[in-house]
Tab-separated table of C-alpha atoms in Angstrom:
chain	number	residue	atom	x	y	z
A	1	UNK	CA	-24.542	-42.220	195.334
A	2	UNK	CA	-25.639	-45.471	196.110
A	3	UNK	CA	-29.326	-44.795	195.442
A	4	UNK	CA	-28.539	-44.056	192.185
A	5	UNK	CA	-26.588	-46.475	191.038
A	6	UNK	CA	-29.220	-48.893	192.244
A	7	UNK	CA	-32.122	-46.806	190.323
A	8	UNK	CA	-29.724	-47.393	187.220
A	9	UNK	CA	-28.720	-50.930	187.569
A	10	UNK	CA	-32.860	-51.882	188.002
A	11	UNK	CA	-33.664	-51.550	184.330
A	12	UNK	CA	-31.278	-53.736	183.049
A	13	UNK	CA	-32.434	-56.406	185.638
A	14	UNK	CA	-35.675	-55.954	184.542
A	15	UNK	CA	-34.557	-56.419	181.070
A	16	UNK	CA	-32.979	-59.354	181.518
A	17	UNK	CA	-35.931	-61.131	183.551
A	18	UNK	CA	-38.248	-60.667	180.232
A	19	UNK	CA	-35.501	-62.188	178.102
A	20	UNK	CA	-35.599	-65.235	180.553
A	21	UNK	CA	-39.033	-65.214	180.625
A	22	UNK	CA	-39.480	-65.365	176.358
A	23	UNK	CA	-36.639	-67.531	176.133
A	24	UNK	CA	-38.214	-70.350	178.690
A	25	UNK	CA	-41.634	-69.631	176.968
A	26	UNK	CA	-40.128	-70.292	173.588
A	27	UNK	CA	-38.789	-73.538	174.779
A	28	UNK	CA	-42.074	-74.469	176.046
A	29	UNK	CA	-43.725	-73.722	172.961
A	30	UNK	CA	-41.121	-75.949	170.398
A	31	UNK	CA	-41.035	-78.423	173.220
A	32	UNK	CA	-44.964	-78.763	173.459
A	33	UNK	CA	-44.543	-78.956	169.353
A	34	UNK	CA	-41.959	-80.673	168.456
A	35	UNK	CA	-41.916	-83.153	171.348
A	36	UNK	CA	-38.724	-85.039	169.503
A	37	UNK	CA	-36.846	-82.314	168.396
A	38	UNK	CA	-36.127	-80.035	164.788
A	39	UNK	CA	-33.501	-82.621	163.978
A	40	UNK	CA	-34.847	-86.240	164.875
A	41	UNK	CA	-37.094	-86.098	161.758
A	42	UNK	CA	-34.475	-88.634	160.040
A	43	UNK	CA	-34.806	-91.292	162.755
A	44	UNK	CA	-37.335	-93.244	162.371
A	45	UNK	CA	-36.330	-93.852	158.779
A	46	UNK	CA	-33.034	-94.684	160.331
A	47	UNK	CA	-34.054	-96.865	162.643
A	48	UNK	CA	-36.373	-98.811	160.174
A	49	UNK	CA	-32.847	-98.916	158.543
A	50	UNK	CA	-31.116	-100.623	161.118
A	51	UNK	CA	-34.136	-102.813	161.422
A	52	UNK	CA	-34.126	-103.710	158.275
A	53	UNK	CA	-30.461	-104.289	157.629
A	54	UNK	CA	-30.750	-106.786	161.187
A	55	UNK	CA	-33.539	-108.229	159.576
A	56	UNK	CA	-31.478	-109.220	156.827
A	57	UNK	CA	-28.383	-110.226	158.496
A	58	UNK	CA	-31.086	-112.796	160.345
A	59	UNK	CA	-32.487	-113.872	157.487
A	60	UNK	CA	-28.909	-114.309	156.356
A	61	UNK	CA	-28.034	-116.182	159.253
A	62	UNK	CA	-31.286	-118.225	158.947
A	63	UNK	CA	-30.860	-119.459	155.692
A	64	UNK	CA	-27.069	-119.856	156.104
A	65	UNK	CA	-28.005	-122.166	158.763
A	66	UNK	CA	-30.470	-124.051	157.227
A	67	UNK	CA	-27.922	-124.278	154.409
A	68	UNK	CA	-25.842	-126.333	156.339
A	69	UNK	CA	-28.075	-128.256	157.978
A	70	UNK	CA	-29.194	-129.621	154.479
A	71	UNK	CA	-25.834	-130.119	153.479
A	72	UNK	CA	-25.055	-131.996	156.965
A	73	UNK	CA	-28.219	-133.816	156.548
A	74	UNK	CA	-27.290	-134.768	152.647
A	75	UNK	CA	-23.956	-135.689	154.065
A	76	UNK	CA	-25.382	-138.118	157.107
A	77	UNK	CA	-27.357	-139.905	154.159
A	78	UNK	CA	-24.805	-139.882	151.799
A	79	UNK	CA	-22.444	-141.771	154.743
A	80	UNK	CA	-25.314	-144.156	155.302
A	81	UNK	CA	-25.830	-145.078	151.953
A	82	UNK	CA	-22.003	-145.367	151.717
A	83	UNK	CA	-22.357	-147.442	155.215
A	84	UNK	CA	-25.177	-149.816	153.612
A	85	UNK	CA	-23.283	-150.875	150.290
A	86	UNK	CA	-19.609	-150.973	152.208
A	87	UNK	CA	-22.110	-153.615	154.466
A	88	UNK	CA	-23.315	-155.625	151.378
A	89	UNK	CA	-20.060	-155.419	150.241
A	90	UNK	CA	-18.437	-156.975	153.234
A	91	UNK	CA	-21.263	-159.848	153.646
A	92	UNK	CA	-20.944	-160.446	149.776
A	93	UNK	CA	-16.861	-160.601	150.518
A	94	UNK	CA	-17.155	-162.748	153.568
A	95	UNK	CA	-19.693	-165.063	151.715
A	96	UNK	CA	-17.406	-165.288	148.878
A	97	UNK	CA	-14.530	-166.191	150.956
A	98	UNK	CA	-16.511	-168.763	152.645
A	99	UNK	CA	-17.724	-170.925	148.842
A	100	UNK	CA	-13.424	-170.038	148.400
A	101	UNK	CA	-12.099	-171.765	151.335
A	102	UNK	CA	-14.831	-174.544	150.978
A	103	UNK	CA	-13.389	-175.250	147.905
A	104	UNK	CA	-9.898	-174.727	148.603
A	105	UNK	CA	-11.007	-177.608	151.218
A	106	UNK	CA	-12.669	-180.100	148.882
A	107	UNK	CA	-9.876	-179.493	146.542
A	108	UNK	CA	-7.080	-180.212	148.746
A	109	UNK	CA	-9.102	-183.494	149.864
A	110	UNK	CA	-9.751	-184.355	146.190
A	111	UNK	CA	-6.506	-184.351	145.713
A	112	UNK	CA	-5.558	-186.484	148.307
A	113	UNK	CA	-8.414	-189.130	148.043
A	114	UNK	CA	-7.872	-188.985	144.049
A	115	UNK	CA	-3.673	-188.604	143.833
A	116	UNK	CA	-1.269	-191.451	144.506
A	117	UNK	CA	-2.117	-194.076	146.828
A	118	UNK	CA	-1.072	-193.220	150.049
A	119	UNK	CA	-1.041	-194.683	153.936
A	120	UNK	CA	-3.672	-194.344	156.285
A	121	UNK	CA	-3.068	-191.616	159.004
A	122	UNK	CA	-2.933	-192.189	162.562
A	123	UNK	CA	-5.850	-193.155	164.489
A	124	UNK	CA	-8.996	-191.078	163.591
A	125	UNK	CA	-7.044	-188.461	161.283
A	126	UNK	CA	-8.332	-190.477	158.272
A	127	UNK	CA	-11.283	-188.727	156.494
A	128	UNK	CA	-13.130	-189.901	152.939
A	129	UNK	CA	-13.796	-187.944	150.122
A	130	UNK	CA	-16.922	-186.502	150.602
A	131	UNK	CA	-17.390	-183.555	148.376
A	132	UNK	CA	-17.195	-185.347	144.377
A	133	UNK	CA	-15.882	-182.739	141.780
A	134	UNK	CA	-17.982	-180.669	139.298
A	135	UNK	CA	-18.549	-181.492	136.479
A	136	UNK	CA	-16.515	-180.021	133.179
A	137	UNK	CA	-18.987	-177.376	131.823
A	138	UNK	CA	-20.999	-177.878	128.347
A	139	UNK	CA	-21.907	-174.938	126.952
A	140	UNK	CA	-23.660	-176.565	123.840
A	141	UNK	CA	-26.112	-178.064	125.988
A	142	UNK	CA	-28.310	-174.713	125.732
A	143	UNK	CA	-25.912	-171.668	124.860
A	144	UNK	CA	-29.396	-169.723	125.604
A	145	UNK	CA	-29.531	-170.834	129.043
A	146	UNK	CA	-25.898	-170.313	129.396
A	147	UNK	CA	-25.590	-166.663	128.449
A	148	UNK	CA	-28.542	-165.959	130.404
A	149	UNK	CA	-27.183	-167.934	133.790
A	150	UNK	CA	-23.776	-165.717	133.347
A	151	UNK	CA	-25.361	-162.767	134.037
A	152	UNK	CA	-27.944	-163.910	136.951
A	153	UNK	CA	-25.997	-166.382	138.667
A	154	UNK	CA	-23.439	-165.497	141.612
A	155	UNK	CA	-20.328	-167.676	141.965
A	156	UNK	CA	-21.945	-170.246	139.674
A	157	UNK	CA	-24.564	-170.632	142.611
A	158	UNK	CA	-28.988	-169.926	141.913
A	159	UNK	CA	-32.093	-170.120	142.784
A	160	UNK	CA	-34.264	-172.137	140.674
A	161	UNK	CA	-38.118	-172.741	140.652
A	162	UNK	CA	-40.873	-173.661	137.716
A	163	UNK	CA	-43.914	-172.267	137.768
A	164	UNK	CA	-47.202	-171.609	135.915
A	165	UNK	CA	-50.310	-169.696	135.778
A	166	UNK	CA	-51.790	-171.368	138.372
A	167	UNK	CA	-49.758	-170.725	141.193
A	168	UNK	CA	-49.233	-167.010	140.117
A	169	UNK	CA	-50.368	-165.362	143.769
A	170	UNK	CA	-47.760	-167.903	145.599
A	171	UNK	CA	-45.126	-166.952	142.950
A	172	UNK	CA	-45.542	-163.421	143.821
A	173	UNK	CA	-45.201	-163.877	147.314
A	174	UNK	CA	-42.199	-165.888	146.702
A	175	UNK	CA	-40.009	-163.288	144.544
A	176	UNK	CA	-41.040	-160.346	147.093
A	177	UNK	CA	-39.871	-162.344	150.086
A	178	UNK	CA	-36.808	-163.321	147.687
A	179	UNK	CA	-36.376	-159.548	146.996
A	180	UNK	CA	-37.350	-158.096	150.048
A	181	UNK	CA	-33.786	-160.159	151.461
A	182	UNK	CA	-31.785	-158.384	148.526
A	183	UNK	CA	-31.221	-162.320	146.772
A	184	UNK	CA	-30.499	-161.361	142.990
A	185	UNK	CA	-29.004	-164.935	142.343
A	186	UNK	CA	-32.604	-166.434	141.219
A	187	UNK	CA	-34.794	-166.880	138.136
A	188	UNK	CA	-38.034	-168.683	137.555
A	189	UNK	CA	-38.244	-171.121	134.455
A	190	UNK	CA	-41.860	-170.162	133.086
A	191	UNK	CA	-44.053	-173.198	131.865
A	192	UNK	CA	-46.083	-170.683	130.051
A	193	UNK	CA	-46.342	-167.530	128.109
A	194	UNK	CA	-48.304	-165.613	130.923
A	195	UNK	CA	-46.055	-166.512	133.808
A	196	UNK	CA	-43.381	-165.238	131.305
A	197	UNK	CA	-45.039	-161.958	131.052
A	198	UNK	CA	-46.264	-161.927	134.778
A	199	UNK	CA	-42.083	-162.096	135.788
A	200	UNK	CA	-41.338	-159.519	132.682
A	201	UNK	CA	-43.988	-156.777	134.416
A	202	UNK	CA	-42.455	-157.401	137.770
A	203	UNK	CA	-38.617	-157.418	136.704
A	204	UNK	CA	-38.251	-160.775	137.721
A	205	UNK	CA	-35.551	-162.856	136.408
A	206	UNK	CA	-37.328	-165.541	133.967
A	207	UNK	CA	-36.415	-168.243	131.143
A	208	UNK	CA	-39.049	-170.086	128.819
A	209	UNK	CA	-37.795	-172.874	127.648
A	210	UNK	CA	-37.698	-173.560	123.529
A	211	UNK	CA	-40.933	-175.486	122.507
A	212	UNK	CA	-41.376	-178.686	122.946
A	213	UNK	CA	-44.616	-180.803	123.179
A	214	UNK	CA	-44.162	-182.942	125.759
A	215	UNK	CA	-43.010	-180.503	128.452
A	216	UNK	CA	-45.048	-177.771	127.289
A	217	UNK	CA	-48.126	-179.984	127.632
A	218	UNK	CA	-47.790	-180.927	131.395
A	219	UNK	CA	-46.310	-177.219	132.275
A	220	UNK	CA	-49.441	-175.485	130.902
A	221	UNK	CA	-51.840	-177.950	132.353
A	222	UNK	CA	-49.918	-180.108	134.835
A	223	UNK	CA	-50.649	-179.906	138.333
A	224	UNK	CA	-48.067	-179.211	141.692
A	225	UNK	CA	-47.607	-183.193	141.551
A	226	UNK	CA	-46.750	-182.878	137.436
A	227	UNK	CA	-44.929	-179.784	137.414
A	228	UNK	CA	-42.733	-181.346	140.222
A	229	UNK	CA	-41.675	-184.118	138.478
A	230	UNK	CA	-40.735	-181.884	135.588
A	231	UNK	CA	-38.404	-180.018	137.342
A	232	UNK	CA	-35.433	-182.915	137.437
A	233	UNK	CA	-35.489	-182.722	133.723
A	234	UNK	CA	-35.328	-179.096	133.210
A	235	UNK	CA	-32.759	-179.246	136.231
A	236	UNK	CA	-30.288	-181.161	134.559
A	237	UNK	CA	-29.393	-178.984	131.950
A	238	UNK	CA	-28.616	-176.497	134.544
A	239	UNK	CA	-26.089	-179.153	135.840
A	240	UNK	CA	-24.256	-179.728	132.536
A	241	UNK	CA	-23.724	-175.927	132.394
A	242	UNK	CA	-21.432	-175.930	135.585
A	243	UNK	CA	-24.097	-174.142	137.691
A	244	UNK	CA	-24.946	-175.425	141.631
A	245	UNK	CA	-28.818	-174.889	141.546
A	246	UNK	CA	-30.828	-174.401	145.403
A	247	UNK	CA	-33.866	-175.902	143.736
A	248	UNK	CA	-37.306	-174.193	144.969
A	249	UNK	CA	-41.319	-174.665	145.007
A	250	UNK	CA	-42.985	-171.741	145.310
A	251	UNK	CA	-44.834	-172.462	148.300
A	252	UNK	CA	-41.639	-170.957	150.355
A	253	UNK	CA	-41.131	-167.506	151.906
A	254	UNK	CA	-37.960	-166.683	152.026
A	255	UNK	CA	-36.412	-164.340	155.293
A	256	UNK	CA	-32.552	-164.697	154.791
A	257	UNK	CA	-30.121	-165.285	151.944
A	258	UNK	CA	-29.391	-169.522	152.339
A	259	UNK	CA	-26.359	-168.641	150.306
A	260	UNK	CA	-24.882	-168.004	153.515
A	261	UNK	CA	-26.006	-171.277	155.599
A	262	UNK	CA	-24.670	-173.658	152.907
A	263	UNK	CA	-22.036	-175.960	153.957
A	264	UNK	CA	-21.286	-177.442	149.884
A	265	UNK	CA	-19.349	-180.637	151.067
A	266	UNK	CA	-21.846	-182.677	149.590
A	267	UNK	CA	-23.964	-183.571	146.136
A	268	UNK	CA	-27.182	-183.004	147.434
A	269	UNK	CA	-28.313	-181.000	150.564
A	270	UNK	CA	-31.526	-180.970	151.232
A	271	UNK	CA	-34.442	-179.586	153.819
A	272	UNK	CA	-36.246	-182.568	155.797
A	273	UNK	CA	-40.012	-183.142	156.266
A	274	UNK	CA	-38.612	-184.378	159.985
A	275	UNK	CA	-40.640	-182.091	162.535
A	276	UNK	CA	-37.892	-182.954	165.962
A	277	UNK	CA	-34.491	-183.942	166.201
A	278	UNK	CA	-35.057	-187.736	165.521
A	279	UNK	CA	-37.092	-188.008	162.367
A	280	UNK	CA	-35.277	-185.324	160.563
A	281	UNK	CA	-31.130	-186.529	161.705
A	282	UNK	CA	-32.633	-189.752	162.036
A	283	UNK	CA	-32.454	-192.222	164.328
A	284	UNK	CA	-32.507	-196.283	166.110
A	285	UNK	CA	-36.239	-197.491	165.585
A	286	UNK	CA	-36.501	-201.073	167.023
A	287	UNK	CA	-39.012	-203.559	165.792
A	288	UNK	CA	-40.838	-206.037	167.936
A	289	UNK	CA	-41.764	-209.419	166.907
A	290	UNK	CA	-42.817	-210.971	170.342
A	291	UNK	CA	-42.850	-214.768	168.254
A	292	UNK	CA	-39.146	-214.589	167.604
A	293	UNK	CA	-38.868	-215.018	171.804
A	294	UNK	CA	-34.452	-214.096	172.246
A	295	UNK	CA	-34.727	-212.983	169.312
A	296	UNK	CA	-37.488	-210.536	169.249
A	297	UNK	CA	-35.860	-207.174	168.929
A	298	UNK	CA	-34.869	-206.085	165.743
A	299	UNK	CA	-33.328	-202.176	165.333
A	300	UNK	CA	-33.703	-200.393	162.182
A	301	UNK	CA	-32.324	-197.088	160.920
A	302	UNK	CA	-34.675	-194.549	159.960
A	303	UNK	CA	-34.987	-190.990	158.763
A	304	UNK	CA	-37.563	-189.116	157.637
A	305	UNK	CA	-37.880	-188.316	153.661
A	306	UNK	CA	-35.754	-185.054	152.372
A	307	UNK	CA	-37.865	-182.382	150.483
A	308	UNK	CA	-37.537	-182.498	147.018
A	309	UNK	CA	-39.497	-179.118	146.774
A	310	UNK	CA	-35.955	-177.165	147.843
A	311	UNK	CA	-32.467	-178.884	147.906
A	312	UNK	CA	-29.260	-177.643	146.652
A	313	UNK	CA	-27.164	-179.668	144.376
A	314	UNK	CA	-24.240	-179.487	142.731
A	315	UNK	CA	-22.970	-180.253	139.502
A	316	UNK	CA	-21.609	-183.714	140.030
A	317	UNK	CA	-21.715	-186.924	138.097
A	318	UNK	CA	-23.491	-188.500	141.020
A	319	UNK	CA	-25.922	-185.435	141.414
A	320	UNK	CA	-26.708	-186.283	137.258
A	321	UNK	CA	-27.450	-190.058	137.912
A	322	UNK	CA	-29.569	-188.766	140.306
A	323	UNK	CA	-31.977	-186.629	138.249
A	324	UNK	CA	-32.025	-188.939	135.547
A	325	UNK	CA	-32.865	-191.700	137.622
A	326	UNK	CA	-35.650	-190.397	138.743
A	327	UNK	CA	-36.524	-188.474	135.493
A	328	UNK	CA	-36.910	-192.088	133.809
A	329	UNK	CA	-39.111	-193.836	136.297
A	330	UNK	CA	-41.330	-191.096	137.101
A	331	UNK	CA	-41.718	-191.366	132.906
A	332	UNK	CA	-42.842	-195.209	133.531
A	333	UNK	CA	-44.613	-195.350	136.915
A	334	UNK	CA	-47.327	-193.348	138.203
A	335	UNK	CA	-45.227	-192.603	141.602
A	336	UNK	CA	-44.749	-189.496	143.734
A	337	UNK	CA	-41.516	-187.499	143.057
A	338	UNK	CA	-40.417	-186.845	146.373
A	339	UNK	CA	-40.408	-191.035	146.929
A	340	UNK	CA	-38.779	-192.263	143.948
A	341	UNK	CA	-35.823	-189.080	145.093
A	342	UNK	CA	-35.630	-190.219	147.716
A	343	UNK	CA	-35.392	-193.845	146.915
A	344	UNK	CA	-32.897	-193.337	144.286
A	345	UNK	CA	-30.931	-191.359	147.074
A	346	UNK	CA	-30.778	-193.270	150.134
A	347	UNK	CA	-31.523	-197.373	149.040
A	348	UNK	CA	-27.859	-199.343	149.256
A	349	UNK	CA	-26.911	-201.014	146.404
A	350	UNK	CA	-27.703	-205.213	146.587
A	351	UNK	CA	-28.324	-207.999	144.283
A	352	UNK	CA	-29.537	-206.674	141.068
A	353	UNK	CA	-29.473	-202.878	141.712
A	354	UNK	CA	-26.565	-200.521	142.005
A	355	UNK	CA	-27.281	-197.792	144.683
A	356	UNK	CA	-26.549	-194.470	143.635
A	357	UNK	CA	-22.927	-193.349	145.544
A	358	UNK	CA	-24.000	-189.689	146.414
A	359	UNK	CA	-23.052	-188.186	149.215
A	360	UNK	CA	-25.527	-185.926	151.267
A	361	UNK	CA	-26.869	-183.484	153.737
A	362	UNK	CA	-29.728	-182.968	155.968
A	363	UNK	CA	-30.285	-179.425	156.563
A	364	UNK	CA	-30.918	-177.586	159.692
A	365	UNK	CA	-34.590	-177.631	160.302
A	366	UNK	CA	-35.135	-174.920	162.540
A	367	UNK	CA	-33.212	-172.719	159.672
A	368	UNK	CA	-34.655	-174.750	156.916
A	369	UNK	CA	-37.821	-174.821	158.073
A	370	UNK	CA	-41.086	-176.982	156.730
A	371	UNK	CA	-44.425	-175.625	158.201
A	372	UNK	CA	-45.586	-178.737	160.465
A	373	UNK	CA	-42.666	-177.793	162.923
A	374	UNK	CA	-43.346	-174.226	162.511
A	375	UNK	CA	-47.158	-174.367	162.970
A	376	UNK	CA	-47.302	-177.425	165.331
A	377	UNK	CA	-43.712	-176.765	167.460
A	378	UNK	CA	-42.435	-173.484	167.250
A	379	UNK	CA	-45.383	-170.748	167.014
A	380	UNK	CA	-46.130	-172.551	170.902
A	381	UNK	CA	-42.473	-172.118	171.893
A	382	UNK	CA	-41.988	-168.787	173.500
A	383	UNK	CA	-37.745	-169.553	173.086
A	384	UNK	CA	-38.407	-170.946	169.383
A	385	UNK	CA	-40.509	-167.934	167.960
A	386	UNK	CA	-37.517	-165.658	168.536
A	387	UNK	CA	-35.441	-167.448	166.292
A	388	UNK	CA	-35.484	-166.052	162.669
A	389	UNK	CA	-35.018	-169.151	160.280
A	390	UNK	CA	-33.984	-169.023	156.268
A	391	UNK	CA	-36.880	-169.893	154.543
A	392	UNK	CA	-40.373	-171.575	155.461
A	393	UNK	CA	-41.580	-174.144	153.430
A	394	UNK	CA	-45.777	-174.458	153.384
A	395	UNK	CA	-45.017	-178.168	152.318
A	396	UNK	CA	-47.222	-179.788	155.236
A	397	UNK	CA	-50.600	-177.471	154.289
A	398	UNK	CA	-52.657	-177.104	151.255
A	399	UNK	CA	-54.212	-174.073	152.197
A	400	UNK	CA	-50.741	-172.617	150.811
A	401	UNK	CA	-51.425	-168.942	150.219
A	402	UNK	CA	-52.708	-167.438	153.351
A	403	UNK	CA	-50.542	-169.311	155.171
A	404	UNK	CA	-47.785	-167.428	152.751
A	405	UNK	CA	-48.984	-164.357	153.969
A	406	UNK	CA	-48.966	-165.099	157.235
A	407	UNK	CA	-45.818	-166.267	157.544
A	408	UNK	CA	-44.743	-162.751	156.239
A	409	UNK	CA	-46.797	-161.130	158.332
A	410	UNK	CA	-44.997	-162.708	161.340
A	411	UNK	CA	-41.822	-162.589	160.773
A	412	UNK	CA	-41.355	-159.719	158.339
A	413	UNK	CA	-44.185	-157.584	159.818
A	414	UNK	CA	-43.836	-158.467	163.225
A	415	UNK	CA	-47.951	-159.388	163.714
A	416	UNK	CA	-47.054	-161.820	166.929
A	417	UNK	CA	-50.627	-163.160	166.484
A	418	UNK	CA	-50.763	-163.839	162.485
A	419	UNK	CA	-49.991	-167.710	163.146
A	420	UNK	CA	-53.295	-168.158	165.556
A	421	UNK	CA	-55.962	-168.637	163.063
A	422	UNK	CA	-54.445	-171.647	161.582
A	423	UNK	CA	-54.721	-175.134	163.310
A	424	UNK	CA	-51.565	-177.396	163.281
A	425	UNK	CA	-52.528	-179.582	160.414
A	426	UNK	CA	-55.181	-179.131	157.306
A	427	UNK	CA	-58.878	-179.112	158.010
């Protein structure tokens, strides 16, 4: 029985060995074919798919990022733009304040030295009027001038130079320095029709003056000596028309605004051909005369002359006696301007000649400064050539333009060796 149930059962055994056999032979075969499978066909396609929808979403991201970084860069500029004018704004303000409360000052001692009469104070409390009052303003003097000074002028306060064609490469170092410190308070009175279009092509404040013969003669063909002497008659009209006037050569580079180092407690205030503290403050000089014996030493006051290539004056009655004193003798002696202004300024009055009652200032000189103390003092100072002054004046020198230029090149540029080729004085 049990041999035959094993004889019947072997068959089917058998059977089913073959149908393992095919099967795992079959699987072989799709496996050697289709190494990835009947279905997987779609996957690649799906996975360049997903690739290229996370492509996207990075590029998405990308520029989304640099989206905002431009806007966060546009807004960094746009606060430091906002950050530079509220600046301006505040130094314009503050200057502003400053002219304010130095009038509110002279005002209040105007008033005082010009009201009722009144006791002295106690001991050294007393002070005298310094600081005259301005003049009433004339409008029919030049309305010209008058409409053209409203808009360039800030708080009745600019800078004023002449100028021809001959000094046209110092003139354009001049307004780019004048520029280049954001002044827009200045304008250049032309003495001819090509400075007039030389300012025009440059967008440089300028007035020509109507015709006349005279004026027009020594501003076309005057030289520096000529054209200086000119300037206190053109000046004056600038006076009559209410406006204080920093009067400038051209032979000046300008590094900060001297709108802001002006103290305006006086007629004139002026920059000093002094090169130490003695000659330009002035100072106790005594004279010897060995023949007098007790009697032999005799002190005198002295002070080195004031610039008259760049003072500021105001529009006082004093600061108009002024100009046209020396306007009518430099028109009847052959004399150097800066001497007779001088002159008229600081000689007393005595028997025979009223002095003129002006009162005035000596500027800083280190601020203020002319170019013997910069080229002979301070270029040798390693303390001094840190300081930054106002303006330089190339008053002492008559090789005038590359000294200009050098100048800049110091103290704008920062070239610590521009100075060195020149000696101290002229050659």
């Amino acid at each position: 029985m049990a041999g035959r149930k094993d004889k019947a059962q072997s068959p089917r055994v058998f059977r089913l060995l073959i149908a393992i056999a095919i099967g795992v032979l079959i699987g072989c075969l799709f496996a050697f074919f289709y190494p990835h499978g009947l279905f997987t066909s779609d996957l690649p396609l799906q996975n360049r798919r997903l690739a290229k929808l996370d492509l996207q979403a990075r590029s998405s991201s990308s520029c989304e990022s640099s989206d905002r970084s431009k806007n966060l860069k546009a807004d960094v500029v746009s606060m430091l733009e906002k950050n530079t004018q509220l600046e301006k704004q505040i130094k314009d303000l503050t200057r502003e304040l400053k002219i304010v409360e130095q009038l509110k000052d002279h005002a209040q001692k105007q008033y005082l030295a010009l009201g009722e009469n009144h006791k002295a104070g106690p001991f050294g409390t007393v002070k005298g009027l310094r600081t005259n009052p301005t003049v009433i303003p004339d409008e029919s003097v030049n309305p010209r001038l008058a409409k053209l000074l409203e808009k360039v002028a800030i708080q009745k306060e600019l800078i004023v130079t002449l100028a021809n064609s001959n000094v046209k490469p110092m003139l354009e170092v001049w307004f780019t320095s004048i520029q280049k410190v954001g002044i827009h308070n200045y304008l250049v009175v032309a003495l001819d029709d090509q400075t007039e279009e030389f300012c025009i092509s440059h967008e440089v404040p300028v007035y020509k003056r109507d015709p006349d013969d005279n004026i027009d003669k020594v501003g076309k063909e005057g030289g520096n000596h000529q054209v200086s002497a000119l300037k206190f008659r053109i000046l004056r009209e600038f006076l009559q028309l209410g406006y204080s006037v920093l009067l400038s050569d051209v032979d000046i580079v300008y590094l900060q605004n001297p709108f802001d180092h002006l103290f305006r407690d006086s007629d004139v205030e002026s920059m000093s051909d002094g090169h130490n503290n003695m000659t330009a403050y002035g100072y106790n000089d005594v004279f010897d005369e060995p023949s007098m014996g007790w009697a032999r030493y005799a002190h005198t006051m002295r002070i080195w002359v004031y610039n008259s290539g760049f003072f500021f004056i105001r529009p006082t009655l004093p600061s108009l006696e002024l100009l046209d004193r020396v306007a009518t003798r430099l028109s009847q002696e052959q004399a150097w301007d800066q001497a007779v202004f001088n002159e008229e300024l600081f000689y007393p009055s005595r028997p025979g000649r009223d002095g003129l009652h002006a009162s005035k200032r000596t500027m800083d000189m280190y601020l203020f400064m002319n170019s013997k103390v910069l080229f002979k003092t301070v270029r040798k100072d390693p303390k001094l050539k840190q300081l930054k002054p106002v303006i330089v004046h190339i008053n002492y020198h008559p090789d005038k333009y590359p000294r200009m230029k050098a100048v800049v090149e110091f103290y704008v540029n920062g070239k610590q060796n521009a100075l060195d080729p020149f000696p101290d004085g002229s050659e």
